[in-house]
mmCIF file of C-alpha atoms (C1' of nucleotides) and ligand atoms in Angstrom:
data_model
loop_
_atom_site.group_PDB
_atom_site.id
_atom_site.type_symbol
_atom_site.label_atom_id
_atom_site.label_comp_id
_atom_site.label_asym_id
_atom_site.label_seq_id
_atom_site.Cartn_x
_atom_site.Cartn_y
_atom_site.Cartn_z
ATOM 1 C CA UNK A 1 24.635 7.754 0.290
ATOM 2 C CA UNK A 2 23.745 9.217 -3.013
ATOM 3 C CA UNK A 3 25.839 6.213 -4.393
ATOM 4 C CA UNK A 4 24.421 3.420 -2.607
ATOM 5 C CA UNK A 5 20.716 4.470 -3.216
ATOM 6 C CA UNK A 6 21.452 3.765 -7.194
ATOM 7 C CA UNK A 7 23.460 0.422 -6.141
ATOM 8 C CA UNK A 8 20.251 -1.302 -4.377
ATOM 9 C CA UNK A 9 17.661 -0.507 -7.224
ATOM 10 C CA UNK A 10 20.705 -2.298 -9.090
ATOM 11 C CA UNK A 11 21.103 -4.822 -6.934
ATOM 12 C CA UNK A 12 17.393 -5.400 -7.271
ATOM 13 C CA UNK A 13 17.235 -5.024 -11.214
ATOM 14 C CA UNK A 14 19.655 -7.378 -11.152
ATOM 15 C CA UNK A 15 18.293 -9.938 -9.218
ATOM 16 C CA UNK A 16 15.284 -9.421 -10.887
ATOM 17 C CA UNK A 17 17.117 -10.036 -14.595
ATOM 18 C CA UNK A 18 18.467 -13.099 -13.454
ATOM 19 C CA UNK A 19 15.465 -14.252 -12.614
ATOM 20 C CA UNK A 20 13.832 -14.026 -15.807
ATOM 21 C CA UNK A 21 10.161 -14.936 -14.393
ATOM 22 C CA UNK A 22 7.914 -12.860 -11.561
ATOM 23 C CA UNK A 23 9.542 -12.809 -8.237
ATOM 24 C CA UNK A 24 7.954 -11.612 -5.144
ATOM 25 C CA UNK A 25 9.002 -8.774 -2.934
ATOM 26 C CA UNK A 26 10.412 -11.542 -0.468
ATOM 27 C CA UNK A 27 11.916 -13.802 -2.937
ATOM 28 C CA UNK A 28 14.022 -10.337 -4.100
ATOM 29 C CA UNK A 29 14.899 -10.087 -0.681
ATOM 30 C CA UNK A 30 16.203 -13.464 -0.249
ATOM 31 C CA UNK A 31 18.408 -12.859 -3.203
ATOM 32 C CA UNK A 32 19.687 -9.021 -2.560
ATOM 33 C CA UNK A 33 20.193 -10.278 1.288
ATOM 34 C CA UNK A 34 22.843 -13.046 0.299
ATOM 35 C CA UNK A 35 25.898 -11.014 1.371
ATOM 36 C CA UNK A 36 23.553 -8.266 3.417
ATOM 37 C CA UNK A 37 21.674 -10.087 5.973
ATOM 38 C CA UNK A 38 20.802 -6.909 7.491
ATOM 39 C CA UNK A 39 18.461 -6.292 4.737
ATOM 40 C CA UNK A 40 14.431 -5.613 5.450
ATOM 41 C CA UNK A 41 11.559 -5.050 3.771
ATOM 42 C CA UNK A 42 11.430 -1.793 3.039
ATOM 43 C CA UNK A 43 14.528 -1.153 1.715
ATOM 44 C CA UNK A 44 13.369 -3.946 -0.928
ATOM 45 C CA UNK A 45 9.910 -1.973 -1.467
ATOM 46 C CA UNK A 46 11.633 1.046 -1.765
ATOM 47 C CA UNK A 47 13.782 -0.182 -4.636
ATOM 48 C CA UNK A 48 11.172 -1.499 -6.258
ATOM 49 C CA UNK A 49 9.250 1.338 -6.141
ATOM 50 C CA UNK A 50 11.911 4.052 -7.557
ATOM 51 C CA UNK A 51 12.767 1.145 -10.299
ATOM 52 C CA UNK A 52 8.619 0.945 -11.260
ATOM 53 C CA UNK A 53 8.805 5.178 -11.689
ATOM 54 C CA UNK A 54 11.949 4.752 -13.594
ATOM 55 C CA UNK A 55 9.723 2.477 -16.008
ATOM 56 C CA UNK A 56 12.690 0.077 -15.015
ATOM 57 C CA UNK A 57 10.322 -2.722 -13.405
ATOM 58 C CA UNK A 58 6.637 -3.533 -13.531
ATOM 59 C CA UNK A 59 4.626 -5.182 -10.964
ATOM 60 C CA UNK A 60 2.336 -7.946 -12.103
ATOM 61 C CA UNK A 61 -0.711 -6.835 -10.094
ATOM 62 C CA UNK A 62 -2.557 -9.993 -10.667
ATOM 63 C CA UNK A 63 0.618 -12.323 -9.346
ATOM 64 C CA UNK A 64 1.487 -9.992 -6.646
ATOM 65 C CA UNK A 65 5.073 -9.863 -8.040
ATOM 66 C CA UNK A 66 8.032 -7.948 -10.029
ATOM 67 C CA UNK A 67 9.814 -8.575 -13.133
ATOM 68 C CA UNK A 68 12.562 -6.508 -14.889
ATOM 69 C CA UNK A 69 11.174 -4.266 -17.949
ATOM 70 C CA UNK A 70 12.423 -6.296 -21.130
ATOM 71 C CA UNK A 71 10.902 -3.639 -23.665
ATOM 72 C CA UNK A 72 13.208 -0.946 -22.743
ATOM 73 C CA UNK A 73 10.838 1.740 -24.292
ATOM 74 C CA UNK A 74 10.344 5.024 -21.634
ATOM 75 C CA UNK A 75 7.162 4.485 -19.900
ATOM 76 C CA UNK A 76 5.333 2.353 -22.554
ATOM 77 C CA UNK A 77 2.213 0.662 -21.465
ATOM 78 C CA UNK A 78 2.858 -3.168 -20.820
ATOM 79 C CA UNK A 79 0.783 -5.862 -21.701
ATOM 80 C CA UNK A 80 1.806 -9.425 -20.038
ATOM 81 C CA UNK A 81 0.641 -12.809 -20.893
ATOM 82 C CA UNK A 82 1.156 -15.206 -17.968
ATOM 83 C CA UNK A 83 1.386 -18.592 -18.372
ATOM 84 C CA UNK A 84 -0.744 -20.318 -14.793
ATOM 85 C CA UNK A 85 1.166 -23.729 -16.078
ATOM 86 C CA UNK A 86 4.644 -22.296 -16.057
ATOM 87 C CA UNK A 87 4.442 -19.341 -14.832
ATOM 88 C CA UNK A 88 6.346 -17.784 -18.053
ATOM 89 C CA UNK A 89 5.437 -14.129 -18.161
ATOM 90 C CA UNK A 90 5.693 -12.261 -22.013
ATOM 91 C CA UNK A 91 5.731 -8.589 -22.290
ATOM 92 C CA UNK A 92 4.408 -7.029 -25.188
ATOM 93 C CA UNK A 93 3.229 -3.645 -26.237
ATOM 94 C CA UNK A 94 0.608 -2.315 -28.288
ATOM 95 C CA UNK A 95 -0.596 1.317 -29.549
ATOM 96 C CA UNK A 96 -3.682 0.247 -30.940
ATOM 97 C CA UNK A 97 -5.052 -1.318 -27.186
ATOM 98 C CA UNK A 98 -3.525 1.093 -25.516
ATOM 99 C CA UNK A 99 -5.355 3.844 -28.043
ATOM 100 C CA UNK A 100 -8.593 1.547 -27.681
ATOM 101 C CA UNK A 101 -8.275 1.260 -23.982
ATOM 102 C CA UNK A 102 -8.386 4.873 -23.537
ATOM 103 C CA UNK A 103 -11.197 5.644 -26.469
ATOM 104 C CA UNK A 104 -13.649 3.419 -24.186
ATOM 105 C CA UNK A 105 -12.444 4.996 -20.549
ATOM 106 C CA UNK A 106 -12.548 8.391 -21.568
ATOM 107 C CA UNK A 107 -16.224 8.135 -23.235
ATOM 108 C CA UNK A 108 -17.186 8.661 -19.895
ATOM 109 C CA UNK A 109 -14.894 11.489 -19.627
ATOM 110 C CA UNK A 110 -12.028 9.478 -17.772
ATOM 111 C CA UNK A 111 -8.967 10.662 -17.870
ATOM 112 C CA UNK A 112 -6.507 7.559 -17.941
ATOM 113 C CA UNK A 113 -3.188 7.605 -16.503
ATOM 114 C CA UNK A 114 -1.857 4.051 -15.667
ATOM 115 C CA UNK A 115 -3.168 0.750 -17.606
ATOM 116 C CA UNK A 116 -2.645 -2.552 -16.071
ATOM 117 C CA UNK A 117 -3.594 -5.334 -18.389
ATOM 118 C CA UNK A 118 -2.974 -8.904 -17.643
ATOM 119 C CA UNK A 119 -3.706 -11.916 -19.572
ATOM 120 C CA UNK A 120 -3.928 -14.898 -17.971
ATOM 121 C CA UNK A 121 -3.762 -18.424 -19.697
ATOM 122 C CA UNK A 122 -1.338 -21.141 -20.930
ATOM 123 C CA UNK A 123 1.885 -20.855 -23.216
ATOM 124 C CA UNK A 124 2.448 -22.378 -26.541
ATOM 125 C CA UNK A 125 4.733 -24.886 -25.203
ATOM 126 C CA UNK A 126 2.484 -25.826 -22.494
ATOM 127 C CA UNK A 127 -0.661 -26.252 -24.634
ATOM 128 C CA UNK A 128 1.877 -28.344 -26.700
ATOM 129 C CA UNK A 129 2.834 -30.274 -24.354
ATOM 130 C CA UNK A 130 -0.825 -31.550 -24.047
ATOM 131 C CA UNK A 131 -1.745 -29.904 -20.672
ATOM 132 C CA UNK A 132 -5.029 -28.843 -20.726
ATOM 133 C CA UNK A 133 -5.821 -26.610 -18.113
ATOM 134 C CA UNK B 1 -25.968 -27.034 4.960
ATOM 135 C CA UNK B 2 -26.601 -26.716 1.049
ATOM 136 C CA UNK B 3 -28.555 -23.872 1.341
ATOM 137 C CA UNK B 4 -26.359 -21.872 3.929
ATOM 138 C CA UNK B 5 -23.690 -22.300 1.610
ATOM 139 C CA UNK B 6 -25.872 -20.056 -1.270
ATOM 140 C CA UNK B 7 -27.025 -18.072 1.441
ATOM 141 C CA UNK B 8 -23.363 -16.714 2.264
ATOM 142 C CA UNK B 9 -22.398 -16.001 -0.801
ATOM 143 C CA UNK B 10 -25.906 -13.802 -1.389
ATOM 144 C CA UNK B 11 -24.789 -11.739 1.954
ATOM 145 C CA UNK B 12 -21.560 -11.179 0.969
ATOM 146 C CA UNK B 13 -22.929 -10.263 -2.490
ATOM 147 C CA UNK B 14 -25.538 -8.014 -1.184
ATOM 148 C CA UNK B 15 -22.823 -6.341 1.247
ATOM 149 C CA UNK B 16 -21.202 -5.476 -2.133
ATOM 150 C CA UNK B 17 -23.905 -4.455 -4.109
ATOM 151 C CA UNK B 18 -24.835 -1.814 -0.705
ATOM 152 C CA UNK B 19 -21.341 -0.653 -1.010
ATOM 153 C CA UNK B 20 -21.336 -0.259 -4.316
ATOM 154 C CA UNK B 21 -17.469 1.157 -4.765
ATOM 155 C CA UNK B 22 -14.760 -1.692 -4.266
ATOM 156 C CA UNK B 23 -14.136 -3.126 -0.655
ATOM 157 C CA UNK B 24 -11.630 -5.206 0.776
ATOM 158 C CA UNK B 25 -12.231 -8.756 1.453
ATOM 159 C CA UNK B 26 -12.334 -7.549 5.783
ATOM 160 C CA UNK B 27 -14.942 -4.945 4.923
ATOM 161 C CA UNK B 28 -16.921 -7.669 3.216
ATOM 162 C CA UNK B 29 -16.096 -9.592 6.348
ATOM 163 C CA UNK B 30 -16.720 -6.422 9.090
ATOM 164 C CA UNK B 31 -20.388 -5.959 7.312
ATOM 165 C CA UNK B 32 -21.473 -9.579 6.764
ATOM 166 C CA UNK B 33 -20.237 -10.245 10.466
ATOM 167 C CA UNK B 34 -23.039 -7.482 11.956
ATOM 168 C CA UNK B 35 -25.254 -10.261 13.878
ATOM 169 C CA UNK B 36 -22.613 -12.982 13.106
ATOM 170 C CA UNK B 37 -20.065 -12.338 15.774
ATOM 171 C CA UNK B 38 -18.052 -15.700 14.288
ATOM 172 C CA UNK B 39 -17.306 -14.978 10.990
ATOM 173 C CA UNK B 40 -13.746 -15.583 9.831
ATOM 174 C CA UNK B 41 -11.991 -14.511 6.566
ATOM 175 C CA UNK B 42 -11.879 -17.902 5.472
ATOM 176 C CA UNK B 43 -15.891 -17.708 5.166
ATOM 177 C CA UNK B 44 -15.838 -14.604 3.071
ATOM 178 C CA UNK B 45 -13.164 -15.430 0.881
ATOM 179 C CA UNK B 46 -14.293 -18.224 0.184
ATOM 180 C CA UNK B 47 -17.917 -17.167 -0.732
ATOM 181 C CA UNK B 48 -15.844 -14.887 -2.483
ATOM 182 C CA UNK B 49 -14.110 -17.685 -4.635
ATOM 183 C CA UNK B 50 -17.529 -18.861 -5.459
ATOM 184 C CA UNK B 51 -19.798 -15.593 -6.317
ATOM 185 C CA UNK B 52 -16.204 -14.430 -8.989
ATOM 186 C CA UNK B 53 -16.558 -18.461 -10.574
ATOM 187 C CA UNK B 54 -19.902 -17.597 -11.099
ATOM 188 C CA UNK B 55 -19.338 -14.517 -12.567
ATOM 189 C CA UNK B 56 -20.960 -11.816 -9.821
ATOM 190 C CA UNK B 57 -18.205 -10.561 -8.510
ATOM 191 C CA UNK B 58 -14.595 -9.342 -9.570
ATOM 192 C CA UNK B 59 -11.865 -8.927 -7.873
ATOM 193 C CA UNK B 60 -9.680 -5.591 -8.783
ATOM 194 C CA UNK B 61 -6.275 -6.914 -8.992
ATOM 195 C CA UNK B 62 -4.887 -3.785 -8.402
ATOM 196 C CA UNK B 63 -7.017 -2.666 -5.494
ATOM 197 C CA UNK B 64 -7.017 -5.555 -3.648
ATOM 198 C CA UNK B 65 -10.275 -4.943 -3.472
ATOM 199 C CA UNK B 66 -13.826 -6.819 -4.696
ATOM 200 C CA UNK B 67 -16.659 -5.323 -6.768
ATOM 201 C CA UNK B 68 -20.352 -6.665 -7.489
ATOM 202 C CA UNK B 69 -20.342 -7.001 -11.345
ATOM 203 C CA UNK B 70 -23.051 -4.404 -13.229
ATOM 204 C CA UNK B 71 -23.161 -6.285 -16.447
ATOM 205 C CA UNK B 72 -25.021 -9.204 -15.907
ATOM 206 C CA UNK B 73 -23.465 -10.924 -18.606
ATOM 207 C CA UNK B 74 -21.995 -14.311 -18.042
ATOM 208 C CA UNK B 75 -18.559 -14.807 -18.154
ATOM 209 C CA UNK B 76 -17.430 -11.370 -20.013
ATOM 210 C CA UNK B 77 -14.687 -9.591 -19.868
ATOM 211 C CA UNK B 78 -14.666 -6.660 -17.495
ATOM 212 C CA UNK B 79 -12.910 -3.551 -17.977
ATOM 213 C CA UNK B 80 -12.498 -1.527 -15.517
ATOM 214 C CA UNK B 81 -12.014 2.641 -14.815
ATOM 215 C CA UNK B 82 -10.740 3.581 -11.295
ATOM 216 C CA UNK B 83 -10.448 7.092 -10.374
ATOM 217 C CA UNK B 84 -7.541 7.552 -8.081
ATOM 218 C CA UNK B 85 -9.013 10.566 -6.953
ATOM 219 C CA UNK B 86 -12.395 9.366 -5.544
ATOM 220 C CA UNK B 87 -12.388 5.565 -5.938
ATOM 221 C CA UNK B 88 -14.584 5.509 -8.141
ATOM 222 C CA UNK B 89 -14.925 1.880 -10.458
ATOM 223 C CA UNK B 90 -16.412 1.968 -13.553
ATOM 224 C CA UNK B 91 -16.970 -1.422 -15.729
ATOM 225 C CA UNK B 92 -17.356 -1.519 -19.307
ATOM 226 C CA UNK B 93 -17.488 -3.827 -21.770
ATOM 227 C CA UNK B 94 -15.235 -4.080 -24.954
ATOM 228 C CA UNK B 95 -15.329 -7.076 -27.636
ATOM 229 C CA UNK B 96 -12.533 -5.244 -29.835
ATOM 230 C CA UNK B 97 -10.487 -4.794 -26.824
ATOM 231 C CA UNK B 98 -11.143 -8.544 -25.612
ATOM 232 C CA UNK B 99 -10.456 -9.356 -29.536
ATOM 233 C CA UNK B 100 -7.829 -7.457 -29.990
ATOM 234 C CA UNK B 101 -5.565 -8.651 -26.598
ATOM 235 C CA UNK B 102 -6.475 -11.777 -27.387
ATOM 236 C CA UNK B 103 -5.340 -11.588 -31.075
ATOM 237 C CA UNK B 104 -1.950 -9.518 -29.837
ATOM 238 C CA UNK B 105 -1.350 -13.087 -27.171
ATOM 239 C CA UNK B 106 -2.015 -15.458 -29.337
ATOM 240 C CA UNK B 107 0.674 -14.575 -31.844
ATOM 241 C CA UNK B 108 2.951 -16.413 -29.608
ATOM 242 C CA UNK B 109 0.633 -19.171 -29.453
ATOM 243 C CA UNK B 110 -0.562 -17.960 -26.300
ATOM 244 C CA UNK B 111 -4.081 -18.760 -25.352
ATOM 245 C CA UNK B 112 -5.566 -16.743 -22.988
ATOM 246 C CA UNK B 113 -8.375 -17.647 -20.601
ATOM 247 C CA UNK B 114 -8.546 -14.764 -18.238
ATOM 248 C CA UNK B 115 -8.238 -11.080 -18.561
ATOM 249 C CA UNK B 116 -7.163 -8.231 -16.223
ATOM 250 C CA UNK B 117 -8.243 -4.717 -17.692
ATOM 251 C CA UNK B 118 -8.030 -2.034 -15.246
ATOM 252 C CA UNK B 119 -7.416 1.635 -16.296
ATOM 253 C CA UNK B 120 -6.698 4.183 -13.303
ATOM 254 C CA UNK B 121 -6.857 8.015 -13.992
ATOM 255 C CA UNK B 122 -9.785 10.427 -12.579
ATOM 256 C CA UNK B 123 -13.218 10.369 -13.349
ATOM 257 C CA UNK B 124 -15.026 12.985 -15.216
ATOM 258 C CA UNK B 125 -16.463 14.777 -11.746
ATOM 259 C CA UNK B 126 -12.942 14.659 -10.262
ATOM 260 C CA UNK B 127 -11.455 16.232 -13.195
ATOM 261 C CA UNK B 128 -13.962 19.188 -13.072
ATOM 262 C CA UNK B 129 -13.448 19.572 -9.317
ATOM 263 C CA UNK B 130 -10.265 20.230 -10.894
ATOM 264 C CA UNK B 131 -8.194 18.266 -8.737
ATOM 265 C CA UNK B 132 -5.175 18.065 -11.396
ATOM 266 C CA UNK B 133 -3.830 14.205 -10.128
ATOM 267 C "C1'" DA C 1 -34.563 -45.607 10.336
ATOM 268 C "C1'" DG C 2 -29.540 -45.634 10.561
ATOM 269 C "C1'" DG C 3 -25.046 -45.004 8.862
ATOM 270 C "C1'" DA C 4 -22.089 -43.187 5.270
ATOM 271 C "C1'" DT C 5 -21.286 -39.222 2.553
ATOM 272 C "C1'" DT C 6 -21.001 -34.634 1.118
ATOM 273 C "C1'" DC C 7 -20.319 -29.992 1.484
ATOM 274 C "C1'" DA C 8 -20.543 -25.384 3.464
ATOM 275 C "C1'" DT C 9 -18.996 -23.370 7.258
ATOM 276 C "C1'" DG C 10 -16.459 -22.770 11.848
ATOM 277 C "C1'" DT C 11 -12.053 -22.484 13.954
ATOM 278 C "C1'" DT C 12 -7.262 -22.001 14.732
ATOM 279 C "C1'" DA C 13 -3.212 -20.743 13.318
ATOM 280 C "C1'" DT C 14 -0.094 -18.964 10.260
ATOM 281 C "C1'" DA C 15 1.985 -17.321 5.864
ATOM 282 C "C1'" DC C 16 2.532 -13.701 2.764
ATOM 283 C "C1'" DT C 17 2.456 -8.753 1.332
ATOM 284 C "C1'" DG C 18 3.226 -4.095 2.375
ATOM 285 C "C1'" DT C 19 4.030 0.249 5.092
ATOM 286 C "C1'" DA C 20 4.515 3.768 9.056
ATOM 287 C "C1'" DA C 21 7.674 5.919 11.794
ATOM 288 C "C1'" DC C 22 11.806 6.942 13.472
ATOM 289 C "C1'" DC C 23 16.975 6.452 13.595
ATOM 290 C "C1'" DT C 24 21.672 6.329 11.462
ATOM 291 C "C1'" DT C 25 24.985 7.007 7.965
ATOM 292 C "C1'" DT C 26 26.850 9.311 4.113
ATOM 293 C "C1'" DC C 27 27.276 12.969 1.017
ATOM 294 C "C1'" DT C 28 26.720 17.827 -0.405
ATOM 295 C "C1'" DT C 29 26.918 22.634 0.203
ATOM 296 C "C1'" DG C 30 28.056 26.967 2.138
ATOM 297 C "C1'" DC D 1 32.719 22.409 10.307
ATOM 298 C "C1'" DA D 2 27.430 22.999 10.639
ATOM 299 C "C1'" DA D 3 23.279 22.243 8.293
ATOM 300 C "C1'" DG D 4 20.626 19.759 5.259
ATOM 301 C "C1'" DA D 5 19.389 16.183 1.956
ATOM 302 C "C1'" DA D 6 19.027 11.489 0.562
ATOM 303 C "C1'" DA D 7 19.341 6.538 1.204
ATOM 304 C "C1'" DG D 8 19.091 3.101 3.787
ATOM 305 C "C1'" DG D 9 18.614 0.549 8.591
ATOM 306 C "C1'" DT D 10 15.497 -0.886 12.143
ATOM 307 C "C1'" DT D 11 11.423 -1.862 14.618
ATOM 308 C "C1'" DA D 12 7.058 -2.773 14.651
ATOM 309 C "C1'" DC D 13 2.856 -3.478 12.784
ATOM 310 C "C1'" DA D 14 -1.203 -3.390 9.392
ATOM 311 C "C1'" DG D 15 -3.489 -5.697 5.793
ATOM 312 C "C1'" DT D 16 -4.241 -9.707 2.696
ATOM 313 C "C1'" DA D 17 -4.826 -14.563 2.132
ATOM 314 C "C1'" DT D 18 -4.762 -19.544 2.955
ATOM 315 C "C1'" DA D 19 -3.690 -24.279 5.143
ATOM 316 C "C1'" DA D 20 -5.535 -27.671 7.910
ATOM 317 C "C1'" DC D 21 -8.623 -29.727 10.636
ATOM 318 C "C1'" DA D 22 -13.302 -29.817 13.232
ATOM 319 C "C1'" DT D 23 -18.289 -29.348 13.148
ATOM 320 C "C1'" DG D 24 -22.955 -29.593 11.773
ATOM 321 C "C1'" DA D 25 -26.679 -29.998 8.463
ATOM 322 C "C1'" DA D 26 -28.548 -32.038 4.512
ATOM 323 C "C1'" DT D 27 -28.615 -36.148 1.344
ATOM 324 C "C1'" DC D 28 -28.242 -40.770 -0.198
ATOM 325 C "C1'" DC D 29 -28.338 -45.562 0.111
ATOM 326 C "C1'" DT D 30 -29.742 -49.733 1.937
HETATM 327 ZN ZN1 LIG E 201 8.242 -2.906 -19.963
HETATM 328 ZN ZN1 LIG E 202 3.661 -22.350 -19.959
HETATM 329 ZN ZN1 LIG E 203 -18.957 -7.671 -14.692
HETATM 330 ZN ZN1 LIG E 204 -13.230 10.681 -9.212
#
DNA sequence: AGGATTCATGTTATACTGTAACCTTTCTTG
DNA sequence: CAAGAAAGGTTACAGTATAACATGAATCCT
């Protein structure tokens, strides 16, 4: 099954890049399973999971969900900016947080290895379209 | 019942501030029930709703898991170390950080309004213990 | 006082998220 | 082919969170 293995985590980066926004575990099943009813959970978490080491996918801790990588850099650190109006989610990366970020952990002498930053608040067409949160 | 109400969320916010390393929303629940055989998740949560509006509590998005807040600051942005190793949460405090994510957002006209900053690695002790993750 | 109102909590039930454990199939290698 | 590795199938369940409605205590208004 060495060929299979690679088809689900494409399957499910797939699904995922049709998607555009944040899916949930579930909602990737619901889309992988059209076809393959047989489908469970794991198999979808296990996807997920090889596609989040291959820097392929991130998981938006804060919205319990996935989306597709759209920065295409190996293992950069990803900073999203989710929109609670319309759910849009924007990836964007930056050395100078990420350099920051690690200056103030490792006064303490912490040693970071994974960064999960999140911001939280309302798109530019949203706030234009007058909908103040 | 106005005062019960205040009186719920101090348990569950002296359960936390005991624990003093993250805990689940049930361990809230499985210490704040000793005595109160009735207690349902519905109660904690929502005390837990309440004490994070009010700024005494945060919830680690990517633990799942609550913590008492050590600043004593109202409304600031927490950032927070977790050692993989030991479970160990540290918060800090950043304005350039909280400046410079928001500055990095709002160049797509973003505004943000609520920030996730969590950092896992191992602590300082861990690393000695040399316990190489 | 008496009734309406409010609000936290109690209660029940369920939805959603994630994983453990074991089995089956396929592919590789010797 | 036998043995082993890797991926996925399958079952079953653990953990997280919330909807919806009922209850009881305080408050407000007349
Ligand atoms: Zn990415
Ligand atoms: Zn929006
Ligand atoms: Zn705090
Ligand atoms: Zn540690």
């Amino acid at each position: 099954m060495r060929q299979r293995g690679r088809n689900m985590q494409a399957e499910v980066l797939a699904a995922l890049r049709r998607c555009g926004a944040p899916m949930s575990a579930y909602e990737v099943l619901d889309q992988v399973r059209d076809g393959n009813p047989r489908l469970a959970p794991p198999t979808i978490y296990r996807a997920l999971a090889a596609l989040i080491e291959r820097g392929k996918v991130h998981r938006l801790e804060s919205l319990k969900a996935f989306v597709a990588c759209r920065c295409e850099r190996h293992r950069h650190v990803p900073i999203f900016s989710i929109c609670e109006e319309c759910g849009t989610v924007e990836e964007a990366v930056s050395r100078d947080i990420t350099n920051e970020l690690s200056r103030i952990a490792g006064q303490s002498g912490f040693a970071p290895a994974r960064h999960v930053i999140e911001v939280h608040g309302q798109c530019a067409r949203c706030e234009s379209k007058g909908a103040p949160a």
